[in-house]
């Protein structure tokens, strides 16, 4: 890491990227823009050196754990804060020290640089921090960050549209939200202002995405960082195939012939983004928004607050699985609680399978300070926090109990095009790998299918939010299989897997293309208490959590 030429190349590339995405084609104020971009380039370089030279285990745990410590120190009663903050900090410290993974490092600054540049451009297009087209959900993301900056903690609203809504019980005014993604930026914003909080959010998002990319490098051992980053950005299910089937059926049901159906589909680029949710729900005879197992780009552009943490937790769990070190598994998994409660529910089979495969050793090691005082206590406190709001009143159930079996063939088709086509293609490689890889593969497949049969959340959030970690796990297996085939001189089989991936790339292309075409499109944030769906994030001020754990409102 002492190659001066490599440092110069890295800084220059980061500077050019910053100018390309931050200048907006403005020719005025060139010196001011250049200075801002130069500052950004220096920050990128410092972040790059940290992420790609230090342990991804330690960096990931710090990234996930920092918001929890902020929450415990500022949202809990003083005596709980005085006890739990040092306990959780000590559990985090001990978990960081349990790092036994052997890591790759580039031979110079350029080692992983070009793949990192791809991920940086991806983040610039995602909308995070106010860069790139912001999707409709940014009315919530921006609004939540603004509330956390502008209100004292814990956030308790005294006025707003949702407080007068019939959907909101009279005592529900406490912000109950998965805020892990926002809290560090909000704390920064309380000190320096909202504009700096938004800028901090850009770097915070990039740090998380670079950590996920680092885990891909470590676990798969793919030599080309550019290839790995391209697959990371592009990977998705065969939504286009499912959409064709859905649209053809819908057109035929309305009396349009197949030729005209295909013409309608080809003239509508949105069909490549996802299964047509309302139509799939109608065919399955569901009474709710069905959703999709969306691509990695779609997940990042719409739901960065849960997506990135889901990616990183898969890397951490797989590292635990491969090292047979179970002393911190519950604590590591519990770090998702403040970030992504839907994912902590959806992936619960993973730590269970890991512990069961470890048998008696896992059982003995799991009874550790980190898991009990750290992990179980985190889950308990955060569980009470979420129960203050709508956790038990969200739409929930089992698809076939409510809707019958008439759409079963379509449900199978949904699973086949969403992830099954990859699983069938990857299986010949998986069966030649060790028990950890087999277990990881089977657990991903089982979780995919189970989640498609369960409904939870107003927009089937349990299934959709878990797309991010499950697709990330599938990417790991895909890249590992490519590396396995190439190392065994089976390049034709490797080429076949790349060919299988191509239909899944379309979703990412459409999302990235849309952001490039509408790069300056921003979504004004709305306060949770004025947001049309904000009632879901308002908790009772008389709940058990408030009476026992919460700081004064």
Short mmCIF file of C-alpha atoms in Angstrom, two decimals:
data_model
loop_
_atom_site.label_atom_id
_atom_site.label_comp_id
_atom_site.label_asym_id
_atom_site.label_seq_id
_atom_site.Cartn_x
_atom_site.Cartn_y
_atom_site.Cartn_z
CA UNK A 1 0.00 0.00 0.00
CA UNK A 2 3.00 2.37 -0.34
CA UNK A 3 3.02 2.64 -4.12
CA UNK A 4 2.88 6.39 -4.83
CA UNK A 5 1.79 5.83 -8.42
CA UNK A 6 -1.14 3.72 -7.27
CA UNK A 7 -2.19 6.38 -4.78
CA UNK A 8 -2.12 8.99 -7.52
CA UNK A 9 -4.16 6.79 -9.87
CA UNK A 10 -6.73 6.12 -7.12
CA UNK A 11 -7.13 9.77 -6.17
CA UNK A 12 -7.34 10.84 -9.81
CA UNK A 13 -10.04 8.31 -10.66
CA UNK A 14 -12.05 9.18 -7.55
CA UNK A 15 -11.76 12.87 -8.42
CA UNK A 16 -12.99 12.30 -11.98
CA UNK A 17 -15.92 10.21 -10.72
CA UNK A 18 -16.86 12.92 -8.20
CA UNK A 19 -16.72 15.65 -10.88
CA UNK A 20 -18.82 13.56 -13.28
CA UNK A 21 -21.61 12.95 -10.77
CA UNK A 22 -21.50 16.14 -8.70
CA UNK A 23 -21.02 18.93 -11.24
CA UNK A 24 -24.38 18.41 -12.96
CA UNK A 25 -23.00 19.99 -16.12
CA UNK A 26 -22.70 23.39 -14.38
CA UNK A 27 -19.92 25.58 -15.74
CA UNK A 28 -20.24 28.33 -13.10
CA UNK A 29 -18.43 28.17 -9.74
CA UNK A 30 -15.80 25.81 -11.15
CA UNK A 31 -13.24 26.40 -8.35
CA UNK A 32 -15.88 25.72 -5.65
CA UNK A 33 -17.10 22.55 -7.38
CA UNK A 34 -13.53 21.35 -7.90
CA UNK A 35 -12.67 21.83 -4.22
CA UNK A 36 -15.78 19.91 -3.13
CA UNK A 37 -14.98 17.10 -5.54
CA UNK A 38 -11.35 17.02 -4.42
CA UNK A 39 -12.53 16.74 -0.81
CA UNK A 40 -14.86 13.90 -1.79
CA UNK A 41 -11.99 12.15 -3.61
CA UNK A 42 -9.80 12.31 -0.49
CA UNK A 43 -12.64 10.84 1.61
CA UNK A 44 -13.18 8.06 -0.95
CA UNK A 45 -9.48 7.25 -0.91
CA UNK A 46 -9.41 7.09 2.90
CA UNK A 47 -12.51 4.90 2.96
CA UNK A 48 -11.09 2.63 0.27
CA UNK A 49 -7.84 2.11 2.18
CA UNK A 50 -9.80 1.27 5.35
CA UNK A 51 -12.30 -1.11 3.73
CA UNK A 52 -9.78 -3.00 1.60
CA UNK A 53 -6.88 -3.21 4.03
CA UNK A 54 -8.62 -3.86 7.36
CA UNK A 55 -10.63 -6.91 8.39
CA UNK A 56 -14.11 -6.98 6.79
CA UNK A 57 -15.32 -8.85 9.87
CA UNK A 58 -14.37 -5.98 12.20
CA UNK A 59 -15.45 -3.25 9.77
CA UNK A 60 -18.83 -4.88 9.15
CA UNK A 61 -19.54 -5.36 12.85
CA UNK A 62 -18.67 -1.72 13.55
CA UNK A 63 -20.89 -0.56 10.67
CA UNK A 64 -23.84 -2.60 11.95
CA UNK A 65 -23.15 -2.03 15.65
CA UNK A 66 -22.60 1.75 15.76
CA UNK A 67 -26.32 2.62 15.34
CA UNK A 68 -27.24 0.19 18.14
CA UNK A 69 -24.86 1.95 20.53
CA UNK A 70 -26.24 5.35 19.48
CA UNK A 71 -29.77 4.06 20.09
CA UNK A 72 -28.99 2.56 23.50
CA UNK A 73 -27.19 5.71 24.68
CA UNK A 74 -29.84 8.19 23.54
CA UNK A 75 -33.23 6.43 23.30
CA UNK A 76 -33.25 4.43 26.56
CA UNK A 77 -33.77 5.54 30.16
CA UNK A 78 -30.53 6.70 31.75
CA UNK A 79 -30.10 3.63 33.97
CA UNK A 80 -30.78 1.22 31.10
CA UNK A 81 -28.44 3.24 28.91
CA UNK A 82 -25.77 3.11 31.62
CA UNK A 83 -26.04 -0.70 31.76
CA UNK A 84 -26.83 -1.79 28.21
CA UNK A 85 -24.55 0.54 26.28
CA UNK A 86 -21.32 -0.77 27.89
CA UNK A 87 -22.64 -4.37 27.83
CA UNK A 88 -23.42 -4.17 24.11
CA UNK A 89 -20.17 -2.33 23.43
CA UNK A 90 -18.22 -5.07 25.24
CA UNK A 91 -20.12 -7.78 23.33
CA UNK A 92 -19.31 -5.96 20.09
CA UNK A 93 -15.64 -5.65 21.08
CA UNK A 94 -15.36 -9.35 21.97
CA UNK A 95 -17.06 -10.29 18.72
CA UNK A 96 -14.66 -8.11 16.73
CA UNK A 97 -11.74 -9.86 18.46
CA UNK A 98 -13.09 -13.28 17.40
CA UNK A 99 -11.95 -12.66 13.83
CA UNK A 100 -10.22 -15.77 12.49
CA UNK A 101 -10.89 -15.38 8.78
CA UNK A 102 -7.98 -15.18 6.32
CA UNK A 103 -8.39 -12.23 3.99
CA UNK A 104 -7.28 -11.25 0.55
CA UNK A 105 -5.44 -7.98 0.05
CA UNK A 106 -4.55 -6.28 -3.17
CA UNK A 107 -0.82 -6.15 -3.94
CA UNK A 108 -1.19 -2.37 -4.33
CA UNK A 109 -3.77 0.38 -3.97
CA UNK A 110 -5.07 -0.72 -7.35
CA UNK A 111 -5.74 -4.27 -6.12
CA UNK A 112 -9.54 -3.97 -5.85
CA UNK A 113 -9.84 -0.38 -7.12
CA UNK A 114 -11.67 -0.88 -10.41
CA UNK A 115 -14.40 -2.99 -8.90
CA UNK A 116 -14.75 -0.45 -6.10
CA UNK A 117 -15.20 2.26 -8.76
CA UNK A 118 -18.09 0.30 -10.29
CA UNK A 119 -19.77 0.11 -6.88
CA UNK A 120 -19.16 3.83 -6.28
CA UNK A 121 -20.91 4.71 -9.55
CA UNK A 122 -23.76 2.40 -8.57
CA UNK A 123 -24.19 4.23 -5.26
CA UNK A 124 -24.11 7.59 -7.07
CA UNK A 125 -27.09 6.42 -9.15
CA UNK A 126 -29.04 4.99 -6.20
CA UNK A 127 -30.45 8.27 -4.84
CA UNK A 128 -28.75 7.88 -1.44
CA UNK A 129 -27.56 11.17 0.01
CA UNK A 130 -29.27 13.14 -2.74
CA UNK A 131 -27.25 11.80 -5.69
CA UNK A 132 -29.06 10.06 -8.54
CA UNK A 133 -32.73 9.59 -9.27
CA UNK A 134 -34.67 8.99 -6.08
CA UNK A 135 -37.44 6.41 -6.21
CA UNK A 136 -40.86 7.00 -4.70
CA UNK A 137 -39.80 5.46 -1.37
CA UNK A 138 -37.43 8.38 -0.79
CA UNK A 139 -40.41 10.38 0.44
CA UNK A 140 -40.02 8.09 3.45
CA UNK A 141 -36.18 7.85 3.52
CA UNK A 142 -35.64 11.60 3.30
CA UNK A 143 -38.50 12.31 5.68
CA UNK A 144 -37.25 9.89 8.31
CA UNK A 145 -33.75 11.39 8.23
CA UNK A 146 -35.21 14.90 8.52
CA UNK A 147 -37.34 13.88 11.52
CA UNK A 148 -34.36 12.30 13.26
CA UNK A 149 -32.33 15.47 12.72
CA UNK A 150 -35.07 17.96 13.62
CA UNK A 151 -36.75 16.26 16.59
CA UNK A 152 -35.28 15.40 19.98
CA UNK A 153 -34.74 11.70 20.71
CA UNK A 154 -36.77 9.58 21.26
CA UNK A 155 -38.96 11.16 18.58
CA UNK A 156 -42.48 11.82 19.87
CA UNK A 157 -44.82 13.76 17.60
CA UNK A 158 -47.27 16.29 18.99
CA UNK A 159 -49.06 17.23 15.77
CA UNK A 160 -49.51 15.94 12.24
CA UNK A 161 -52.00 14.48 9.79
CA UNK A 162 -51.54 10.88 10.93
CA UNK A 163 -52.24 11.77 14.57
CA UNK A 164 -55.76 12.74 13.49
CA UNK A 165 -56.22 9.75 11.21
CA UNK A 166 -58.71 6.99 12.04
CA UNK A 167 -55.90 4.51 11.23
CA UNK A 168 -53.83 5.75 14.17
CA UNK A 169 -54.83 4.91 17.76
CA UNK A 170 -55.07 7.97 20.01
CA UNK A 171 -51.92 7.26 22.04
CA UNK A 172 -49.71 6.39 19.05
CA UNK A 173 -47.25 9.25 18.56
CA UNK A 174 -43.84 7.61 19.20
CA UNK A 175 -41.60 7.03 16.18
CA UNK A 176 -41.11 3.27 15.92
CA UNK A 177 -38.86 2.67 12.96
CA UNK A 178 -35.95 0.52 11.81
CA UNK A 179 -33.53 3.42 12.06
CA UNK A 180 -30.11 1.76 11.95
CA UNK A 181 -29.41 3.13 8.50
CA UNK A 182 -30.29 6.70 9.48
CA UNK A 183 -29.01 7.21 13.05
CA UNK A 184 -25.29 7.90 12.37
CA UNK A 185 -26.16 10.44 9.66
CA UNK A 186 -28.87 11.96 11.88
CA UNK A 187 -26.41 12.37 14.76
CA UNK A 188 -23.97 14.04 12.35
CA UNK A 189 -26.85 16.25 11.15
CA UNK A 190 -27.75 17.32 14.68
CA UNK A 191 -24.24 18.73 15.00
CA UNK A 192 -23.68 20.17 11.51
CA UNK A 193 -27.16 20.48 9.95
CA UNK A 194 -29.43 18.54 7.58
CA UNK A 195 -27.37 19.26 4.42
CA UNK A 196 -24.34 17.60 6.01
CA UNK A 197 -26.51 14.71 7.20
CA UNK A 198 -27.50 14.04 3.58
CA UNK A 199 -23.87 14.13 2.49
CA UNK A 200 -22.92 11.80 5.33
CA UNK A 201 -25.65 9.41 4.17
CA UNK A 202 -23.93 9.11 0.77
CA UNK A 203 -20.64 8.04 2.38
CA UNK A 204 -22.41 5.78 4.90
CA UNK A 205 -24.24 4.00 2.05
CA UNK A 206 -21.03 3.65 0.05
CA UNK A 207 -19.20 2.22 3.07
CA UNK A 208 -21.88 -0.46 3.46
CA UNK A 209 -21.86 -1.34 -0.24
CA UNK A 210 -18.05 -1.54 -0.32
CA UNK A 211 -18.17 -3.87 2.69
CA UNK A 212 -20.68 -6.11 0.89
CA UNK A 213 -18.42 -6.06 -2.18
CA UNK A 214 -15.44 -6.94 0.05
CA UNK A 215 -17.31 -9.97 1.39
CA UNK A 216 -17.93 -11.13 -2.17
CA UNK A 217 -14.20 -10.85 -2.86
CA UNK A 218 -13.28 -12.76 0.28
CA UNK A 219 -15.82 -15.57 0.10
CA UNK A 220 -15.82 -16.32 -3.62
CA UNK A 221 -12.09 -15.76 -4.30
CA UNK A 222 -12.91 -14.58 -7.83
CA UNK A 223 -9.72 -13.00 -9.18
CA UNK A 224 -11.23 -10.25 -11.36
CA UNK A 225 -12.62 -7.50 -9.16
CA UNK A 226 -14.26 -5.84 -12.18
CA UNK A 227 -16.11 -9.03 -13.12
CA UNK A 228 -17.22 -9.56 -9.54
CA UNK A 229 -18.49 -5.97 -9.19
CA UNK A 230 -20.34 -6.18 -12.52
CA UNK A 231 -22.14 -9.36 -11.42
CA UNK A 232 -22.92 -7.74 -8.05
CA UNK A 233 -24.55 -4.75 -9.75
CA UNK A 234 -26.33 -6.68 -12.50
CA UNK A 235 -27.67 -9.79 -10.75
CA UNK A 236 -31.42 -10.39 -10.58
CA UNK A 237 -34.17 -12.90 -11.22
CA UNK A 238 -35.74 -13.67 -14.56
CA UNK A 239 -38.45 -11.05 -14.08
CA UNK A 240 -38.71 -10.40 -17.78
CA UNK A 241 -39.78 -14.01 -18.47
CA UNK A 242 -42.39 -13.95 -15.73
CA UNK A 243 -43.67 -10.59 -16.89
CA UNK A 244 -44.08 -11.89 -20.44
CA UNK A 245 -46.20 -14.76 -19.16
CA UNK A 246 -48.31 -12.51 -16.95
CA UNK A 247 -48.83 -9.89 -19.66
CA UNK A 248 -49.71 -12.49 -22.30
CA UNK A 249 -52.29 -14.04 -19.98
CA UNK A 250 -53.73 -10.64 -19.06
CA UNK A 251 -53.98 -9.63 -22.73
CA UNK A 252 -55.58 -12.92 -23.66
CA UNK A 253 -58.08 -12.58 -20.82
CA UNK A 254 -59.05 -9.22 -22.26
CA UNK A 255 -59.37 -10.59 -25.81
CA UNK A 256 -56.04 -9.40 -27.29
CA UNK A 257 -54.24 -11.98 -29.45
CA UNK A 258 -50.71 -13.20 -28.68
CA UNK A 259 -49.01 -11.19 -31.45
CA UNK A 260 -50.51 -7.95 -30.18
CA UNK A 261 -49.73 -9.01 -26.58
CA UNK A 262 -46.03 -9.27 -27.40
CA UNK A 263 -46.14 -5.89 -29.14
CA UNK A 264 -47.69 -4.31 -26.04
CA UNK A 265 -45.03 -5.90 -23.81
CA UNK A 266 -42.09 -4.79 -25.96
CA UNK A 267 -43.39 -1.22 -26.01
CA UNK A 268 -43.51 -1.09 -22.20
CA UNK A 269 -40.05 -1.23 -20.59
CA UNK A 270 -41.53 -1.44 -17.09
CA UNK A 271 -42.38 -5.11 -17.61
CA UNK A 272 -38.71 -5.92 -17.26
CA UNK A 273 -38.55 -4.54 -13.74
CA UNK A 274 -40.71 -7.05 -11.96
CA UNK A 275 -43.60 -9.42 -12.27
CA UNK A 276 -46.71 -7.28 -12.77
CA UNK A 277 -47.66 -7.32 -9.11
CA UNK A 278 -51.38 -6.65 -9.39
CA UNK A 279 -51.77 -9.21 -12.18
CA UNK A 280 -49.80 -11.92 -10.37
CA UNK A 281 -51.84 -11.28 -7.24
CA UNK A 282 -55.04 -11.57 -9.28
CA UNK A 283 -53.98 -14.86 -10.89
CA UNK A 284 -52.93 -16.28 -7.53
CA UNK A 285 -56.27 -14.96 -6.22
CA UNK A 286 -54.56 -13.11 -3.38
CA UNK A 287 -56.29 -10.17 -1.75
CA UNK A 288 -53.03 -8.28 -1.23
CA UNK A 289 -50.04 -6.82 -3.09
CA UNK A 290 -47.93 -9.88 -3.93
CA UNK A 291 -44.59 -8.35 -4.84
CA UNK A 292 -41.44 -9.99 -6.17
CA UNK A 293 -37.96 -11.28 -5.43
CA UNK A 294 -36.36 -8.15 -6.85
CA UNK A 295 -32.86 -7.63 -8.25
CA UNK A 296 -29.96 -6.33 -6.18
CA UNK A 297 -30.07 -2.96 -7.95
CA UNK A 298 -33.81 -2.66 -7.38
CA UNK A 299 -33.30 -3.43 -3.68
CA UNK A 300 -30.55 -0.81 -3.31
CA UNK A 301 -32.43 1.89 -5.21
CA UNK A 302 -35.68 1.40 -3.26
CA UNK A 303 -34.73 0.08 0.19
CA UNK A 304 -31.11 0.83 1.13
CA UNK A 305 -32.11 1.06 4.80
CA UNK A 306 -32.64 -2.73 4.98
CA UNK A 307 -30.86 -4.00 1.87
CA UNK A 308 -27.22 -3.29 2.70
CA UNK A 309 -27.42 -4.69 6.22
CA UNK A 310 -28.99 -7.84 4.76
CA UNK A 311 -26.08 -8.26 2.34
CA UNK A 312 -23.48 -7.84 5.07
CA UNK A 313 -25.17 -10.22 7.52
CA UNK A 314 -25.03 -12.98 4.88
CA UNK A 315 -21.26 -12.48 4.63
CA UNK A 316 -20.87 -12.57 8.41
CA UNK A 317 -23.03 -15.67 8.85
CA UNK A 318 -21.19 -17.53 6.11
CA UNK A 319 -17.85 -16.63 7.75
CA UNK A 320 -19.17 -18.04 11.05
CA UNK A 321 -20.39 -21.17 9.28
CA UNK A 322 -17.06 -21.82 7.60
CA UNK A 323 -15.02 -21.17 10.76
CA UNK A 324 -17.22 -23.25 13.11
CA UNK A 325 -17.08 -20.47 15.70
CA UNK A 326 -20.54 -20.12 17.26
CA UNK A 327 -19.75 -17.97 20.31
CA UNK A 328 -21.07 -14.81 18.67
CA UNK A 329 -23.65 -16.06 16.17
CA UNK A 330 -26.74 -14.83 18.03
CA UNK A 331 -25.19 -11.45 18.78
CA UNK A 332 -24.07 -10.99 15.17
CA UNK A 333 -27.54 -11.89 13.94
CA UNK A 334 -29.20 -9.61 16.50
CA UNK A 335 -27.40 -6.58 15.03
CA UNK A 336 -30.03 -6.70 12.28
CA UNK A 337 -32.76 -5.81 14.80
CA UNK A 338 -32.40 -2.03 14.51
CA UNK A 339 -31.73 -2.22 10.76
CA UNK A 340 -34.10 -4.75 9.23
CA UNK A 341 -36.66 -6.54 11.41
CA UNK A 342 -38.25 -8.10 8.30
CA UNK A 343 -34.91 -9.65 7.39
CA UNK A 344 -34.20 -10.86 10.92
CA UNK A 345 -37.55 -12.72 10.73
CA UNK A 346 -37.09 -13.96 7.18
CA UNK A 347 -33.57 -15.33 7.64
CA UNK A 348 -34.12 -16.95 11.05
CA UNK A 349 -33.59 -20.40 9.53
CA UNK A 350 -29.94 -19.51 8.80
CA UNK A 351 -28.60 -19.30 12.38
CA UNK A 352 -30.76 -22.29 13.33
CA UNK A 353 -29.30 -24.43 10.54
CA UNK A 354 -25.76 -23.26 11.33
CA UNK A 355 -26.15 -24.18 15.01
CA UNK A 356 -27.80 -27.53 14.20
CA UNK A 357 -25.03 -28.43 11.78
CA UNK A 358 -22.47 -27.60 14.48
CA UNK A 359 -24.31 -29.96 16.87
CA UNK A 360 -23.04 -30.18 20.45
CA UNK A 361 -20.05 -27.89 19.86
CA UNK A 362 -22.40 -25.17 18.58
CA UNK A 363 -24.78 -25.67 21.50
CA UNK A 364 -21.96 -25.26 24.05
CA UNK A 365 -20.37 -22.26 22.31
CA UNK A 366 -23.71 -20.52 21.76
CA UNK A 367 -24.16 -20.13 25.55
CA UNK A 368 -21.70 -17.22 25.62
CA UNK A 369 -21.74 -13.72 27.10
CA UNK A 370 -22.01 -12.17 23.65
CA UNK A 371 -25.03 -14.26 22.68
CA UNK A 372 -26.91 -14.04 25.97
CA UNK A 373 -26.16 -10.59 27.43
CA UNK A 374 -25.65 -9.14 23.97
CA UNK A 375 -27.76 -10.90 21.35
CA UNK A 376 -30.80 -12.02 23.36
CA UNK A 377 -31.05 -8.71 25.19
CA UNK A 378 -30.88 -6.77 21.92
CA UNK A 379 -33.69 -8.88 20.48
CA UNK A 380 -35.77 -8.47 23.65
CA UNK A 381 -35.46 -4.68 23.85
CA UNK A 382 -35.93 -4.12 20.12
CA UNK A 383 -38.80 -6.61 20.05
CA UNK A 384 -40.68 -4.60 22.70
CA UNK A 385 -39.88 -1.44 20.75
CA UNK A 386 -41.47 -2.78 17.55
CA UNK A 387 -44.45 -4.23 19.44
CA UNK A 388 -45.26 -0.65 20.46
CA UNK A 389 -46.48 -0.09 16.90
CA UNK A 390 -48.05 -2.32 14.23
CA UNK A 391 -45.89 -5.47 14.41
CA UNK A 392 -48.84 -7.63 15.49
CA UNK A 393 -51.51 -5.88 13.42
CA UNK A 394 -49.80 -6.04 10.01
CA UNK A 395 -51.54 -8.22 7.40
CA UNK A 396 -50.21 -11.73 7.86
CA UNK A 397 -51.01 -15.34 7.03
CA UNK A 398 -50.20 -18.32 4.83
CA UNK A 399 -51.06 -17.88 1.16
CA UNK A 400 -52.91 -21.15 0.67
CA UNK A 401 -54.86 -20.94 3.93
CA UNK A 402 -56.47 -17.74 2.72
CA UNK A 403 -56.46 -18.09 -1.04
CA UNK A 404 -56.65 -21.81 -1.82
CA UNK A 405 -54.49 -23.73 -4.28
CA UNK A 406 -55.86 -22.46 -7.60
CA UNK A 407 -52.75 -20.43 -8.32
CA UNK A 408 -50.22 -23.08 -7.27
CA UNK A 409 -48.78 -23.53 -10.79
CA UNK A 410 -48.29 -19.78 -11.06
CA UNK A 411 -46.61 -19.73 -7.65
CA UNK A 412 -44.21 -22.42 -8.85
CA UNK A 413 -43.55 -20.38 -12.00
CA UNK A 414 -42.93 -17.32 -9.84
CA UNK A 415 -40.32 -19.22 -7.82
CA UNK A 416 -38.76 -20.81 -10.89
CA UNK A 417 -38.19 -17.52 -12.71
CA UNK A 418 -37.31 -15.60 -9.51
CA UNK A 419 -34.52 -17.92 -8.31
CA UNK A 420 -35.20 -21.54 -9.31
CA UNK A 421 -33.61 -21.28 -12.74
CA UNK A 422 -30.33 -20.36 -11.04
CA UNK A 423 -30.65 -23.14 -8.47
CA UNK A 424 -31.15 -25.81 -11.12
CA UNK A 425 -28.18 -24.46 -13.09
CA UNK A 426 -25.92 -24.26 -10.04
CA UNK A 427 -26.79 -27.61 -8.48
CA UNK A 428 -24.25 -29.71 -10.50
CA UNK A 429 -21.48 -27.54 -9.02
CA UNK A 430 -22.91 -27.44 -5.51
CA UNK A 431 -23.10 -31.21 -5.14
CA UNK A 432 -19.31 -31.36 -5.66
CA UNK A 433 -18.61 -28.81 -2.89
CA UNK A 434 -18.27 -29.34 0.86
CA UNK A 435 -21.08 -29.58 3.42
CA UNK A 436 -21.01 -25.86 4.28
CA UNK A 437 -21.68 -24.81 0.70
CA UNK A 438 -24.37 -27.46 0.32
CA UNK A 439 -26.04 -26.36 3.53
CA UNK A 440 -25.85 -22.71 2.51
CA UNK A 441 -27.38 -23.48 -0.89
CA UNK A 442 -30.23 -25.61 0.47
CA UNK A 443 -31.02 -23.04 3.16
CA UNK A 444 -31.27 -20.27 0.57
CA UNK A 445 -33.59 -22.35 -1.62
CA UNK A 446 -35.82 -23.35 1.30
CA UNK A 447 -36.07 -19.75 2.54
CA UNK A 448 -36.93 -18.43 -0.93
CA UNK A 449 -39.83 -20.87 -1.29
CA UNK A 450 -41.16 -20.51 2.26
CA UNK A 451 -41.24 -16.72 2.01
CA UNK A 452 -43.24 -16.89 -1.22
CA UNK A 453 -45.94 -18.79 0.71
CA UNK A 454 -46.12 -16.36 3.65
CA UNK A 455 -47.65 -12.93 3.62
CA UNK A 456 -46.65 -10.29 6.17
CA UNK A 457 -46.76 -6.53 5.88
CA UNK A 458 -48.89 -4.05 3.96
CA UNK A 459 -46.88 -4.66 0.78
CA UNK A 460 -45.85 -8.24 1.50
CA UNK A 461 -42.72 -6.71 3.03
CA UNK A 462 -41.40 -9.91 4.56
CA UNK A 463 -40.89 -11.54 1.17
CA UNK A 464 -39.77 -8.46 -0.74
CA UNK A 465 -37.26 -7.17 1.84
CA UNK A 466 -35.65 -10.60 2.09
CA UNK A 467 -34.96 -10.49 -1.65
CA UNK A 468 -31.80 -8.52 -0.84
CA UNK A 469 -29.94 -11.02 1.39
CA UNK A 470 -31.23 -14.08 -0.48
CA UNK A 471 -30.21 -12.71 -3.89
CA UNK A 472 -26.86 -11.75 -2.37
CA UNK A 473 -26.44 -15.32 -1.14
CA UNK A 474 -27.33 -16.56 -4.62
CA UNK A 475 -24.69 -14.23 -6.10
CA UNK A 476 -22.10 -15.71 -3.73
CA UNK A 477 -22.96 -19.24 -4.87
CA UNK A 478 -23.02 -18.14 -8.53
CA UNK A 479 -19.55 -16.56 -8.32
CA UNK A 480 -18.17 -19.43 -6.27
CA UNK A 481 -19.42 -21.86 -8.92
CA UNK A 482 -17.83 -19.81 -11.71
CA UNK A 483 -14.51 -19.85 -9.86
CA UNK A 484 -14.87 -23.59 -9.16
CA UNK A 485 -15.54 -24.38 -12.83
CA UNK A 486 -12.71 -22.22 -14.18
CA UNK A 487 -10.21 -23.68 -11.69
CA UNK A 488 -11.26 -27.16 -12.88
CA UNK A 489 -10.87 -26.12 -16.53
CA UNK A 490 -14.62 -26.33 -17.26
CA UNK A 491 -14.86 -23.00 -19.02
CA UNK A 492 -17.78 -24.03 -21.24
CA UNK A 493 -19.90 -24.82 -18.18
CA UNK A 494 -18.86 -21.47 -16.66
CA UNK A 495 -19.92 -19.71 -19.87
CA UNK A 496 -23.29 -21.46 -19.64
CA UNK A 497 -23.84 -20.04 -16.13
CA UNK A 498 -23.04 -16.55 -17.40
CA UNK A 499 -25.56 -17.09 -20.21
CA UNK A 500 -28.20 -18.16 -17.65
CA UNK A 501 -27.67 -14.90 -15.79
CA UNK A 502 -28.27 -12.64 -18.82
CA UNK A 503 -32.11 -12.42 -18.63
CA UNK A 504 -31.77 -11.39 -14.99
CA UNK A 505 -29.61 -8.40 -15.96
CA UNK A 506 -32.51 -6.54 -17.57
CA UNK A 507 -33.99 -5.30 -14.29
CA UNK A 508 -30.68 -3.67 -13.34
CA UNK A 509 -30.23 -2.17 -16.80
CA UNK A 510 -33.68 -0.56 -16.65
CA UNK A 511 -33.12 0.78 -13.11
CA UNK A 512 -29.67 2.16 -13.91
CA UNK A 513 -30.88 3.57 -17.24
CA UNK A 514 -33.78 5.31 -15.54
CA UNK A 515 -31.46 6.89 -12.98
CA UNK A 516 -29.07 8.10 -15.67
CA UNK A 517 -31.95 9.60 -17.67
CA UNK A 518 -33.48 11.28 -14.61
CA UNK A 519 -30.37 11.88 -12.54
CA UNK A 520 -31.50 15.20 -11.07
CA UNK A 521 -34.91 13.91 -9.94
CA UNK A 522 -35.27 14.33 -6.17
CA UNK A 523 -38.16 13.39 -3.89
CA UNK A 524 -39.03 15.84 -1.09
CA UNK A 525 -39.18 14.09 2.24
CA UNK A 526 -42.33 14.01 4.33
CA UNK A 527 -42.41 13.69 8.08
CA UNK A 528 -43.56 10.26 9.23
CA UNK A 529 -46.49 11.92 10.95
CA UNK A 530 -47.63 13.51 7.66
CA UNK A 531 -46.79 10.57 5.38
CA UNK A 532 -49.79 8.62 4.07
CA UNK A 533 -48.38 5.34 5.37
CA UNK A 534 -46.88 6.89 8.47
CA UNK A 535 -49.38 5.26 10.82
CA UNK A 536 -47.34 2.04 10.51
CA UNK A 537 -44.40 3.73 12.24
CA UNK A 538 -46.28 5.34 15.13
CA UNK A 539 -46.13 3.48 18.43
CA UNK A 540 -48.09 3.78 21.64
CA UNK A 541 -46.73 6.08 24.33
CA UNK A 542 -48.31 3.72 26.86
CA UNK A 543 -46.60 0.55 25.63
CA UNK A 544 -44.52 -1.80 27.76
CA UNK A 545 -41.39 -0.59 25.98
CA UNK A 546 -42.11 3.05 26.84
CA UNK A 547 -42.95 2.26 30.46
CA UNK A 548 -39.82 0.17 31.03
CA UNK A 549 -37.05 1.13 28.60
CA UNK A 550 -37.74 4.43 26.81
CA UNK A 551 -36.14 7.72 27.77
CA UNK A 552 -38.70 10.39 28.77
CA UNK A 553 -40.82 11.53 25.83
#
